[in-house]
Amino acid sequence: MSGDHLIFDRARFQALLDSLECMAAGDLERQIPLSPERDHLDALSHGVNVLSSELLYRLRELQTAQSSMIQAGKLAALGEVSSGLAHELNNPLTIIAGYLGLIRGSIHSGTAAGIPDIDELESHLQKIERNVERMRVIIRHIMEFARESQPEKKPTVLNDVIKKSFILINEQLRLRKIQIDLELCPGLVALIDESRLEQVFINLLSNARDAIHEAHGQAGGRIRVLSKVLSSSEIEIEINDNGIGMTEETRSKIFNPFFTTKEAGKGTGLGLSISHGIVQDHGGGIDCVSEQGKGTTFRIRLPRYLSATESASA
Amino acid sequence: MSGKPRLLFVDDEPEILELLVLMFRDCESQTALNTESALEILRKEQFDVLVTDIKMPGAGGLSLIESARKMAPNLAIVVITGHHQEIPEDTSAKVHQWLLKPFSRETIRAAVMSAFG
């Protein structure tokens, strides 16, 4: 080929360059149209098309693998809170079963005496209804949380997600005498996948729970959750505990996949690395400061969602 | 002192305590929401049967069982718990019976009455 001169149509060459730029920007579905000539430029374009198709295929494989890993992490997070959930469900179930037994007893004894005590029966039924509702809230939330779904980002009130995270972990915190202080700035909206952000909060709250238990045992401790506006375009959520804290060496590795300080079989070491990935996927960042014996603070920054009116006036 | 069984119920859930009292209307019942309050009551009064949960905030039911055994060796103990694994081997010997939540009225009555003997 040496000495050959390749002469390309300027417009077609420019179209090829434009397509390459779009692909470099992430549009891998774009295919460069080929001309009927099937010349060198078409050969080059065809090569680029094959390359971008292959990249797109690999990217989708990677997204599927990432999605599976997030789902596995979600189930692991649910496993972390499962003993509390069992307790939380067993108590209302005990109350329901107990009052049903009392109602049966009342009906039999009341029938024998000729006058069932209607007020007492009504009171028992109300207790059953209240506890059925209590179980319904928990079960519905477990199902919503564990459901495998495509990531779907919607403008969401952040404080609602923070409060929902406690539905699943509240019982464990209560049993360990861990006090919760919420200092939430109202009206913060972010474009988020609610379920995935909740997964992040549950991971961080589970770690805080363990760190406090390790430091203070039955005496319990405190978790403080704070949300605030950092700037017109950014919001921050801070989760602070007064637990055992970490050394600098541990702190520097906590977002590494499979890194765990828990004993074998107690933690996957994936919770924080998945959380890190989820926050990054939302265009945000997560970092951590910790002091041994004092506690740990995680800070999550997320882009603030502004409605069209707010954007215009910002 | 009447011949009715004297029962002390310990659970961190007030509604469960209320239910237990209703289930044992024919007995003399007292309730406590935690181990510390239960021990306070046990120091002042005598009971035939202690019915306690295991998982409670603060010192849990296992600690209560250990202390109650020392304070009142003849006290019969019935455990109501959400988990099989919550009772270690060395404690299970000190417990008359343990029941898994949720339990029926008949089951808990049978357990408490057999503990009363």
PDB file of N, CA and C in Angstrom, chain B residues 9-10 12-13 20 22 24 28 30 48 50 52 57 59 62 69 73 79 81-83 99 101 106-108 112 114:
ATOM      1  N   PHE B   9     -44.447 -11.601  84.916  1.00  0.00           N
ATOM      2  CA  PHE B   9     -44.222 -11.594  83.465  1.00  0.00           C
ATOM      3  C   PHE B   9     -43.224 -10.498  83.111  1.00  0.00           C
ATOM      4  N   VAL B  10     -42.242 -10.854  82.291  1.00  0.00           N
ATOM      5  CA  VAL B  10     -41.241  -9.857  81.880  1.00  0.00           C
ATOM      6  C   VAL B  10     -41.109  -9.872  80.350  1.00  0.00           C
ATOM      7  N   ASP B  12     -40.378  -6.743  76.974  1.00  0.00           N
ATOM      8  CA  ASP B  12     -40.212  -5.309  76.676  1.00  0.00           C
ATOM      9  C   ASP B  12     -41.380  -4.752  75.871  1.00  0.00           C
ATOM     10  N   GLU B  13     -42.351  -5.588  75.555  1.00  0.00           N
ATOM     11  CA  GLU B  13     -43.502  -5.141  74.769  1.00  0.00           C
ATOM     12  C   GLU B  13     -44.725  -5.051  75.687  1.00  0.00           C
ATOM     13  N   LEU B  20     -50.708 -11.281  78.473  1.00  0.00           N
ATOM     14  CA  LEU B  20     -50.403 -12.361  79.419  1.00  0.00           C
ATOM     15  C   LEU B  20     -51.254 -12.235  80.684  1.00  0.00           C
ATOM     16  N   LEU B  22     -54.186 -10.921  80.888  1.00  0.00           N
ATOM     17  CA  LEU B  22     -55.559 -11.349  80.541  1.00  0.00           C
ATOM     18  C   LEU B  22     -55.668 -12.870  80.432  1.00  0.00           C
ATOM     19  N   PHE B  24     -54.093 -14.945  82.152  1.00  0.00           N
ATOM     20  CA  PHE B  24     -53.977 -15.555  83.488  1.00  0.00           C
ATOM     21  C   PHE B  24     -54.780 -14.755  84.517  1.00  0.00           C
ATOM     22  N   GLU B  28     -52.447 -14.417  90.270  1.00  0.00           N
ATOM     23  CA  GLU B  28     -51.999 -13.090  90.708  1.00  0.00           C
ATOM     24  C   GLU B  28     -50.786 -12.714  89.868  1.00  0.00           C
ATOM     25  N   GLN B  30     -47.951  -9.963  88.101  1.00  0.00           N
ATOM     26  CA  GLN B  30     -47.242  -8.680  88.069  1.00  0.00           C
ATOM     27  C   GLN B  30     -46.442  -8.646  86.780  1.00  0.00           C
ATOM     28  N   ASP B  48     -44.294 -17.686  92.163  1.00  0.00           N
ATOM     29  CA  ASP B  48     -44.192 -19.113  91.865  1.00  0.00           C
ATOM     30  C   ASP B  48     -43.529 -19.339  90.512  1.00  0.00           C
ATOM     31  N   LEU B  50     -41.782 -17.365  86.999  1.00  0.00           N
ATOM     32  CA  LEU B  50     -41.294 -16.203  86.252  1.00  0.00           C
ATOM     33  C   LEU B  50     -41.422 -16.544  84.769  1.00  0.00           C
ATOM     34  N   THR B  52     -40.433 -15.060  81.210  1.00  0.00           N
ATOM     35  CA  THR B  52     -39.623 -13.953  80.664  1.00  0.00           C
ATOM     36  C   THR B  52     -39.232 -14.139  79.204  1.00  0.00           C
ATOM     37  N   PRO B  57     -34.036  -4.797  75.589  1.00  0.00           N
ATOM     38  CA  PRO B  57     -32.976  -3.797  75.674  1.00  0.00           C
ATOM     39  C   PRO B  57     -32.275  -3.878  77.030  1.00  0.00           C
ATOM     40  N   ALA B  59     -29.814  -5.392  79.941  1.00  0.00           N
ATOM     41  CA  ALA B  59     -29.513  -6.763  80.358  1.00  0.00           C
ATOM     42  C   ALA B  59     -30.700  -7.632  79.933  1.00  0.00           C
ATOM     43  N   LEU B  62     -31.451 -13.682  79.718  1.00  0.00           N
ATOM     44  CA  LEU B  62     -30.494 -14.672  80.245  1.00  0.00           C
ATOM     45  C   LEU B  62     -29.893 -14.184  81.556  1.00  0.00           C
ATOM     46  N   ARG B  69     -32.387 -17.038  89.640  1.00  0.00           N
ATOM     47  CA  ARG B  69     -32.078 -18.361  90.186  1.00  0.00           C
ATOM     48  C   ARG B  69     -31.380 -18.248  91.551  1.00  0.00           C
ATOM     49  N   PRO B  73     -34.278 -19.756  94.509  1.00  0.00           N
ATOM     50  CA  PRO B  73     -33.962 -21.059  93.900  1.00  0.00           C
ATOM     51  C   PRO B  73     -35.196 -21.888  93.540  1.00  0.00           C
ATOM     52  N   VAL B  79     -39.595 -19.556  79.660  1.00  0.00           N
ATOM     53  CA  VAL B  79     -39.060 -18.559  78.734  1.00  0.00           C
ATOM     54  C   VAL B  79     -39.971 -18.455  77.517  1.00  0.00           C
ATOM     55  N   THR B  81     -39.693 -16.893  73.795  1.00  0.00           N
ATOM     56  CA  THR B  81     -38.644 -16.329  72.944  1.00  0.00           C
ATOM     57  C   THR B  81     -38.969 -16.489  71.463  1.00  0.00           C
ATOM     58  N   GLY B  82     -38.296 -15.669  70.669  1.00  0.00           N
ATOM     59  CA  GLY B  82     -38.506 -15.745  69.219  1.00  0.00           C
ATOM     60  C   GLY B  82     -37.573 -16.734  68.543  1.00  0.00           C
ATOM     61  N   HIS B  83     -36.521 -17.149  69.250  1.00  0.00           N
ATOM     62  CA  HIS B  83     -35.501 -17.984  68.604  1.00  0.00           C
ATOM     63  C   HIS B  83     -35.149 -19.226  69.415  1.00  0.00           C
ATOM     64  N   LEU B  99     -40.849 -21.539  75.407  1.00  0.00           N
ATOM     65  CA  LEU B  99     -41.867 -21.540  74.359  1.00  0.00           C
ATOM     66  C   LEU B  99     -41.442 -20.584  73.265  1.00  0.00           C
ATOM     67  N   LYS B 101     -42.295 -17.946  70.428  1.00  0.00           N
ATOM     68  CA  LYS B 101     -43.333 -17.026  69.973  1.00  0.00           C
ATOM     69  C   LYS B 101     -43.584 -17.283  68.499  1.00  0.00           C
ATOM     70  N   GLU B 106     -53.500 -21.713  75.043  1.00  0.00           N
ATOM     71  CA  GLU B 106     -53.490 -23.039  75.666  1.00  0.00           C
ATOM     72  C   GLU B 106     -52.055 -23.466  75.984  1.00  0.00           C
ATOM     73  N   THR B 107     -51.144 -23.207  75.045  1.00  0.00           N
ATOM     74  CA  THR B 107     -49.749 -23.642  75.238  1.00  0.00           C
ATOM     75  C   THR B 107     -49.120 -22.951  76.433  1.00  0.00           C
ATOM     76  N   ILE B 108     -49.290 -21.640  76.521  1.00  0.00           N
ATOM     77  CA  ILE B 108     -48.618 -20.938  77.618  1.00  0.00           C
ATOM     78  C   ILE B 108     -49.291 -21.257  78.949  1.00  0.00           C
ATOM     79  N   VAL B 112     -47.175 -22.787  82.076  1.00  0.00           N
ATOM     80  CA  VAL B 112     -47.099 -22.091  83.369  1.00  0.00           C
ATOM     81  C   VAL B 112     -47.728 -22.947  84.470  1.00  0.00           C
ATOM     82  N   SER B 114     -48.003 -26.187  84.554  1.00  0.00           N
ATOM     83  CA  SER B 114     -47.177 -27.349  84.893  1.00  0.00           C
ATOM     84  C   SER B 114     -45.942 -26.897  85.680  1.00  0.00           C
TER      85      SER B 114
END
